[in-house]
CSV table of C-alpha atoms in Angstrom, one decimal:
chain,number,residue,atom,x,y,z
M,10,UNK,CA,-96.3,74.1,-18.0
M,11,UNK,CA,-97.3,71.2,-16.1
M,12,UNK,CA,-96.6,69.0,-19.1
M,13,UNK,CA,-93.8,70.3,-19.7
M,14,UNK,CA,-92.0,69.5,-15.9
M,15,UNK,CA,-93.4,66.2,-16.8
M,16,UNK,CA,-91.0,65.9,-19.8
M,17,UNK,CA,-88.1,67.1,-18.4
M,18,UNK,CA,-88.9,64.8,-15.4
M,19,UNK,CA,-88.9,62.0,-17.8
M,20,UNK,CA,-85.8,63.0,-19.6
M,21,UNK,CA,-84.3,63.6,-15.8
M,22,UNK,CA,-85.2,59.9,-15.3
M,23,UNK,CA,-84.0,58.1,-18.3
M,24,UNK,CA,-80.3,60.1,-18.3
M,25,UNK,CA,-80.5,58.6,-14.4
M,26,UNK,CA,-81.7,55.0,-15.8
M,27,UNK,CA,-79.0,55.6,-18.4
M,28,UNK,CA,-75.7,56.5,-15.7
M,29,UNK,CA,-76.9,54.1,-13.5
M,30,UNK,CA,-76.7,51.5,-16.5
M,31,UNK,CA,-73.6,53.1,-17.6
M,32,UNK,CA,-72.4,52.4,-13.7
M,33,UNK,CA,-73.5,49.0,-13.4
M,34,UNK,CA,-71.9,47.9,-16.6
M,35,UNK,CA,-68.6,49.6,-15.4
M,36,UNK,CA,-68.6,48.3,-12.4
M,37,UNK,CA,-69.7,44.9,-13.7
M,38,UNK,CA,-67.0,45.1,-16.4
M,39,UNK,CA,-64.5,45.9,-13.6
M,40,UNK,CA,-65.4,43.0,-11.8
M,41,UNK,CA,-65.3,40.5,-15.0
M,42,UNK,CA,-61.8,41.6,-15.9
M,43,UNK,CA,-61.0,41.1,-12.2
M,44,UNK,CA,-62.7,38.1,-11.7
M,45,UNK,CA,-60.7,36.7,-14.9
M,46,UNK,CA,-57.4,38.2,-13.5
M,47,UNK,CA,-58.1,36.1,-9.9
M,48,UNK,CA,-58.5,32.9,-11.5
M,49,UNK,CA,-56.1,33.6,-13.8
M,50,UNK,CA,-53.5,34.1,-11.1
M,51,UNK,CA,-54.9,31.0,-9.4
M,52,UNK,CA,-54.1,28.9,-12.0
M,53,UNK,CA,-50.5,30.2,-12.7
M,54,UNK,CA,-50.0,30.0,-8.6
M,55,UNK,CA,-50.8,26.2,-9.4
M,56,UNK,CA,-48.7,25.9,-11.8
M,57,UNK,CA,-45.7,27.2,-10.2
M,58,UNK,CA,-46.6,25.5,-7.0
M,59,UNK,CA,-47.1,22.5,-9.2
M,60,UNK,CA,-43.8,22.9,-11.0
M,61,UNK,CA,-41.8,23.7,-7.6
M,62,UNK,CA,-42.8,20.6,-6.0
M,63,UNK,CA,-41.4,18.9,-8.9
M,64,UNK,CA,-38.1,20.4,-8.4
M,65,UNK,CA,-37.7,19.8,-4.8
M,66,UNK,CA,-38.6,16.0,-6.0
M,67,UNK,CA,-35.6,16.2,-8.7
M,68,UNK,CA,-33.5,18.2,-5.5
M,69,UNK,CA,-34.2,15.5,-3.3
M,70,UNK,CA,-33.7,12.5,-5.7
M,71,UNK,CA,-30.2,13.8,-6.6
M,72,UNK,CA,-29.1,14.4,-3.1
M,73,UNK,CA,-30.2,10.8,-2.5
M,74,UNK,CA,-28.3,9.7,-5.6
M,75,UNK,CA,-25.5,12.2,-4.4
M,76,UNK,CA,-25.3,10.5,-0.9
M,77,UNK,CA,-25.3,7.1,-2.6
M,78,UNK,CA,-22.2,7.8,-4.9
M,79,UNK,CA,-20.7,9.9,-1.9
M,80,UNK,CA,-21.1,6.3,0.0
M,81,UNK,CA,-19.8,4.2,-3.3
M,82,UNK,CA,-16.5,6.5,-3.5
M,83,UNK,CA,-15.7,6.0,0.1
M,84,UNK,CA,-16.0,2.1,-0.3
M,85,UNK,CA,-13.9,2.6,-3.4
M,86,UNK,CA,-11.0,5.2,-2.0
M,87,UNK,CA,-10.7,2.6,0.8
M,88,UNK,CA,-10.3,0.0,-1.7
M,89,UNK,CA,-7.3,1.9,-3.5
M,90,UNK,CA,-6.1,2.8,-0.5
M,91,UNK,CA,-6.0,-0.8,0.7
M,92,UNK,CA,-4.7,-1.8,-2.8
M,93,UNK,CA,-1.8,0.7,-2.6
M,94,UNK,CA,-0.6,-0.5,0.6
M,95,UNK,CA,-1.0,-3.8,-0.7
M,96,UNK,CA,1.4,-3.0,-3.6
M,97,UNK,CA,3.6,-1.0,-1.7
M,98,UNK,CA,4.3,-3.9,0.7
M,99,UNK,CA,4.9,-6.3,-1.9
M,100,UNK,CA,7.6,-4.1,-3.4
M,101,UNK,CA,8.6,-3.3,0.1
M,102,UNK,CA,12.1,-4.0,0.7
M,103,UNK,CA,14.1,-4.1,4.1
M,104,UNK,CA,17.5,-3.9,4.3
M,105,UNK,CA,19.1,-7.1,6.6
M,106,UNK,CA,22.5,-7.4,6.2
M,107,UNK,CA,25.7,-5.4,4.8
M,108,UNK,CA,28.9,-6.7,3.3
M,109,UNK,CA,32.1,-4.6,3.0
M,110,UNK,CA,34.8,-5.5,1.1
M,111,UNK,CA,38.4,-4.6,3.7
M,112,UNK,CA,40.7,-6.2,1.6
M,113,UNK,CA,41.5,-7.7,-1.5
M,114,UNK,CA,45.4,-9.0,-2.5
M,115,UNK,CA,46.8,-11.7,-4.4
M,116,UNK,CA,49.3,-14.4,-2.6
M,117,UNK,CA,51.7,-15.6,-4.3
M,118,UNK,CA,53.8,-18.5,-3.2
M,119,UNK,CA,56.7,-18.4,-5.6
M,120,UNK,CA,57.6,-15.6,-8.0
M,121,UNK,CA,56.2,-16.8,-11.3
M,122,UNK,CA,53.1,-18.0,-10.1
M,123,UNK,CA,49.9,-16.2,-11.1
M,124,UNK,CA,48.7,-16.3,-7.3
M,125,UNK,CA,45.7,-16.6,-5.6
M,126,UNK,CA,43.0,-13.9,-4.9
M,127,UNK,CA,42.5,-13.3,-1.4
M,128,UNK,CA,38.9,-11.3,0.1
M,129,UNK,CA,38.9,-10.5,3.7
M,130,UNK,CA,35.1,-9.0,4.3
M,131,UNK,CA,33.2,-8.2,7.3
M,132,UNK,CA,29.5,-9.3,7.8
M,133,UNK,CA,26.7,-7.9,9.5
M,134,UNK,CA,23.2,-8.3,10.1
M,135,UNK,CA,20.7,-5.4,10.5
M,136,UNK,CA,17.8,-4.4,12.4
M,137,UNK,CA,14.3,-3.1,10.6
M,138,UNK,CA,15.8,0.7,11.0
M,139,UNK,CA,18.9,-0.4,9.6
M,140,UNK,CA,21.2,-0.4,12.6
M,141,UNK,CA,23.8,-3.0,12.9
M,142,UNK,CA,23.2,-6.2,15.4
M,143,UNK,CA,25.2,-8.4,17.0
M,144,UNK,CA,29.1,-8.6,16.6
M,145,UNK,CA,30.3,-8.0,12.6
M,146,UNK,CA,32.0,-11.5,11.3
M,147,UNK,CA,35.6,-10.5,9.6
M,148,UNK,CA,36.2,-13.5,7.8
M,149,UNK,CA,39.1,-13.7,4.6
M,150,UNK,CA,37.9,-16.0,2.3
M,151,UNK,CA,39.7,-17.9,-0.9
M,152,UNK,CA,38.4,-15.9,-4.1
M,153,UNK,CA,36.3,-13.0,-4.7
M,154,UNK,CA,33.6,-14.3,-5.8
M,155,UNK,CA,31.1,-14.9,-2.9
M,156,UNK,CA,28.0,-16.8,-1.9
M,157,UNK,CA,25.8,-16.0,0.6
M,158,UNK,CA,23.7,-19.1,1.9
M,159,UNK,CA,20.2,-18.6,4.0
M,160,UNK,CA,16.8,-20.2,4.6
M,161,UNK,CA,14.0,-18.2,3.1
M,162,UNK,CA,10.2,-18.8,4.1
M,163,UNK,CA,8.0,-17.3,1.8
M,164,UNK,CA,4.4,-16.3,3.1
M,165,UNK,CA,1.1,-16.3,0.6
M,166,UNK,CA,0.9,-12.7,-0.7
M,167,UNK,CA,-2.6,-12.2,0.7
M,168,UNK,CA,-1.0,-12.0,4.4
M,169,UNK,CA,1.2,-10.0,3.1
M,170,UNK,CA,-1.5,-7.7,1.1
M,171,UNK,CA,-3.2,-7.8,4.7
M,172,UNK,CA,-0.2,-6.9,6.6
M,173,UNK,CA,-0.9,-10.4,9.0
M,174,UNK,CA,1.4,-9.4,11.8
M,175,UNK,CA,3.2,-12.5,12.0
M,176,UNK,CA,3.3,-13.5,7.7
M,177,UNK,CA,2.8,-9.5,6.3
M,178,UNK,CA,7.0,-10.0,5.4
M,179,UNK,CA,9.3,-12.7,3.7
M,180,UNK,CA,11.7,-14.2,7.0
M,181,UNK,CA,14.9,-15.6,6.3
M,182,UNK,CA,18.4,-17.0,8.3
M,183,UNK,CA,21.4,-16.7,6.9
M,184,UNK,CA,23.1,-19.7,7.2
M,185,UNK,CA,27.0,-19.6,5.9
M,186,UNK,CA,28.9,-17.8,3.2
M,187,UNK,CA,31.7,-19.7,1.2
M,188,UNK,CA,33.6,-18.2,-2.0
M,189,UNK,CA,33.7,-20.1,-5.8
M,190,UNK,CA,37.1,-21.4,-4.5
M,191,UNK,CA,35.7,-23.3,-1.3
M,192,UNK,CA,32.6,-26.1,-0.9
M,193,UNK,CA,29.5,-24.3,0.8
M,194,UNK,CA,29.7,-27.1,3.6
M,195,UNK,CA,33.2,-25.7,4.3
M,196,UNK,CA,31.9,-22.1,4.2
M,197,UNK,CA,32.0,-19.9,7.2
M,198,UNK,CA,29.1,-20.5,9.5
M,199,UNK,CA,26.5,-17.4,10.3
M,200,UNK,CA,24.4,-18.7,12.2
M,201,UNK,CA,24.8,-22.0,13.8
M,202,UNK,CA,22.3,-24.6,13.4
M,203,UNK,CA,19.3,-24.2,16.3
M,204,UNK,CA,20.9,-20.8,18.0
M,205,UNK,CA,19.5,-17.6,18.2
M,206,UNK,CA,20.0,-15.7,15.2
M,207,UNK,CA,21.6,-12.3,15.4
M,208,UNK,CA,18.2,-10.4,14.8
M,209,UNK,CA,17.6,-11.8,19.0
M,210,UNK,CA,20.8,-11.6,19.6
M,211,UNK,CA,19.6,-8.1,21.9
M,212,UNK,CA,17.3,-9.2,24.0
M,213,UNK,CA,14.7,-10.1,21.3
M,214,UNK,CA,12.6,-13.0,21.1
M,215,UNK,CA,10.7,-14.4,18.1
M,216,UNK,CA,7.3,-15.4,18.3
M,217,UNK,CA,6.2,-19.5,19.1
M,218,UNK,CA,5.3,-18.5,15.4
M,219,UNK,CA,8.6,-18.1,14.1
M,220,UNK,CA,10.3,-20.5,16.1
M,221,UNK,CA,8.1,-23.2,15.3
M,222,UNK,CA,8.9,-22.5,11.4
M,223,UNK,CA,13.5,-22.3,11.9
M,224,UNK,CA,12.5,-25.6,14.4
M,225,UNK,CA,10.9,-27.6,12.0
M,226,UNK,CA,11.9,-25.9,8.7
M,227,UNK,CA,13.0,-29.0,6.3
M,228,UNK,CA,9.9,-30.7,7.4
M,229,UNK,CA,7.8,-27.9,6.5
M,230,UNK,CA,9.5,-27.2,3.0
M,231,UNK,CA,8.9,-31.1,2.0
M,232,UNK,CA,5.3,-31.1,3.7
M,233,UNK,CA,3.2,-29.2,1.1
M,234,UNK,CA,-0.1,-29.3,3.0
M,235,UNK,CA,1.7,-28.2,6.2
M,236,UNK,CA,3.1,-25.0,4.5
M,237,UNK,CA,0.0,-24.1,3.4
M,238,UNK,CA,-2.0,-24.7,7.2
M,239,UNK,CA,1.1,-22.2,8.4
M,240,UNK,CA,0.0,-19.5,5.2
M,241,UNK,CA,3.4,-20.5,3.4
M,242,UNK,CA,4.0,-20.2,-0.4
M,243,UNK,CA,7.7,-21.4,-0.4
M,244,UNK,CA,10.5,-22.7,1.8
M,245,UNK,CA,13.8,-23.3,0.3
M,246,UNK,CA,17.2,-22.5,0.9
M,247,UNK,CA,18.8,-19.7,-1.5
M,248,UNK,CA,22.1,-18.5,-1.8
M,249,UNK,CA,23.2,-14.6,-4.0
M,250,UNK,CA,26.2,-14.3,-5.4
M,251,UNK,CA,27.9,-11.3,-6.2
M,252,UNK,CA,31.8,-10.6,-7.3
M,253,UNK,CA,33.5,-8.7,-4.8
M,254,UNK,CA,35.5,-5.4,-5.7
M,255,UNK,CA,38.1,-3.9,-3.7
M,256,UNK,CA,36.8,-0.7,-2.0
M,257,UNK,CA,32.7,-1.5,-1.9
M,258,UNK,CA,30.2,-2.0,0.5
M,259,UNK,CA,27.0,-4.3,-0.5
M,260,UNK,CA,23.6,-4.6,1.3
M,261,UNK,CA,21.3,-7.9,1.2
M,262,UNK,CA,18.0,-6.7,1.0
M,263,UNK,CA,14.5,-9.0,1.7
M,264,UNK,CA,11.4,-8.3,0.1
M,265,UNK,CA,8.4,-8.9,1.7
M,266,UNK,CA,7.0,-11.3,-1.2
M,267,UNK,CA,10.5,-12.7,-2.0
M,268,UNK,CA,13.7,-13.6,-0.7
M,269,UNK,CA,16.8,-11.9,-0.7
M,270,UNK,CA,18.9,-9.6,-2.8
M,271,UNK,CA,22.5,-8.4,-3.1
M,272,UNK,CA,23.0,-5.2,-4.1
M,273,UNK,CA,26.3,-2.9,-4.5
M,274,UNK,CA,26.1,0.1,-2.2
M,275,UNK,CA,27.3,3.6,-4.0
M,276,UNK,CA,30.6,4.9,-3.1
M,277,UNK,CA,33.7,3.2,-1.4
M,278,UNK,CA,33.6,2.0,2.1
M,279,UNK,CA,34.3,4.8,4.8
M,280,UNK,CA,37.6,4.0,6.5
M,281,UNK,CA,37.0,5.3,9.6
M,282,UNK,CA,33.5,2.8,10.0
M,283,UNK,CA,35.7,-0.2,9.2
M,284,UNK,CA,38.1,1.3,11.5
């Protein structure tokens, strides 16, 4: 009997050996697989960490790059910018003057003669908005085909590009107008020799700048390298032509790289403005 307690005893103690084996290799295994699931999340935690740093380097690169080009487009929309105003000036044109046509007849002296045309206009100058200055000229001139005479000072484009306050336009005074029947010296007079020209004629004054250039305007157009001190491409006189039709009103424009033009307003002249 005794021997036999002994036996089960023993069996009792290697089934407990056994579990507890059983146990440990359990909890063991447990610990292995989470042991290998720690380091493996480690390492992927690394990696993402790794791979997010990266990204904020790429983020931060490209808003450096972004800022840069940001920087570069500004530089270059002010360049346009500059470059349309620029091209928009040297196209600009201001009107300065109008001609309307009052009358046009034919004189005869005797029956069988062809005649002679006869123009009676009216002259006036304008200001930069276009209103009319000064007194209009009425003047009836031999012929219908007209000339208008006028100093022109032409300013280097890059003052004008640069909208230089006293060279960013073409200045001009008209001098005379005279018909293909009459000798410009005999033409009528605009603007007499050292008087104010009608664009001061209200009050205004030009600039030493300006006055310096009408005072000593044929010494400046034969003196090259004084021209160019003053910023001065061209000084010459000019004269437009144009033949004259009963009824129509013309406009002299100046552009601000140029001199001036003659051009045929649309319509006939209003009869109650000449009136």
């Amino acid at each position: 009997m005794g021997r036999m307690s002994d036996g089960l005893n023993s069996v009792n103690s290697f089934i407990r050996t056994i579990l507890a084996l059983a146990v440990c290799g359990a909890v063991g295994g447990a610990g292995l697989v989470g042991w290998n699931k720690y380091t493996h999340n480690d390492r992927a935690f690394a990696e993402i960490s790794a791979d997010l740093e990266q990204a904020h380097d790429r983020l931060r690169k490209a808003q450096v790059d972004l800022e840069a080009k940001e920087a570069e487009i500004e530089v270059l929309n002010v360049e346009v910018e500059r470059l349309e105003t620029a091209r928009r000036l040297l196209k600009m044109d201001s009107r300065v003057a109008r001609l309307r046509v009052l009358d046009k007849e034919t004189v005869r002296t005797r029956a069988d003669e062809a005649g002679e045309v006869m123009t009676t206009v009216e002259f006036v100058e304008l200001d930069d908005q276009g209103n009319e200055i000064g007194d209009p000229k009425v003047l009836k001139i031999e012929g219908d085909q007209i000339y208008v005479d006028f100093w022109v000072v032409k300013f280097d484009e890059k003052y004008v590009e640069e909208a230089e306050i006293d060279r960013a336009t073409s200045i001009a005074l008209f001098r005379r107008i005279f018909s293909e029947k009459r000798k410009p010296e005999e033409g009528f007079v605009l603007d007499e020799p050292n008087s104010l020209p009608a664009k001061y004629a209200q009050g205004g004054k030009p600039s030493e700048f300006e006055q310096k250039i009408w005072n000593d305007f044929w010494k400046i157009a034969n003196d090259r390298a004084a021209a160019e001190e003053l910023g001065i491409r061209a000084a010459h006189g000019e004269a437009v032509s144009i033949k004259l039709e009963e009824g129509r009103s013309y406009r002299l424009n100046l552009r601000a790289s140029d001199g001036i033009s003659i051009i045929p307003e649309p319509g006939p002249v209003d009869a109650a403005a000449v009136n």
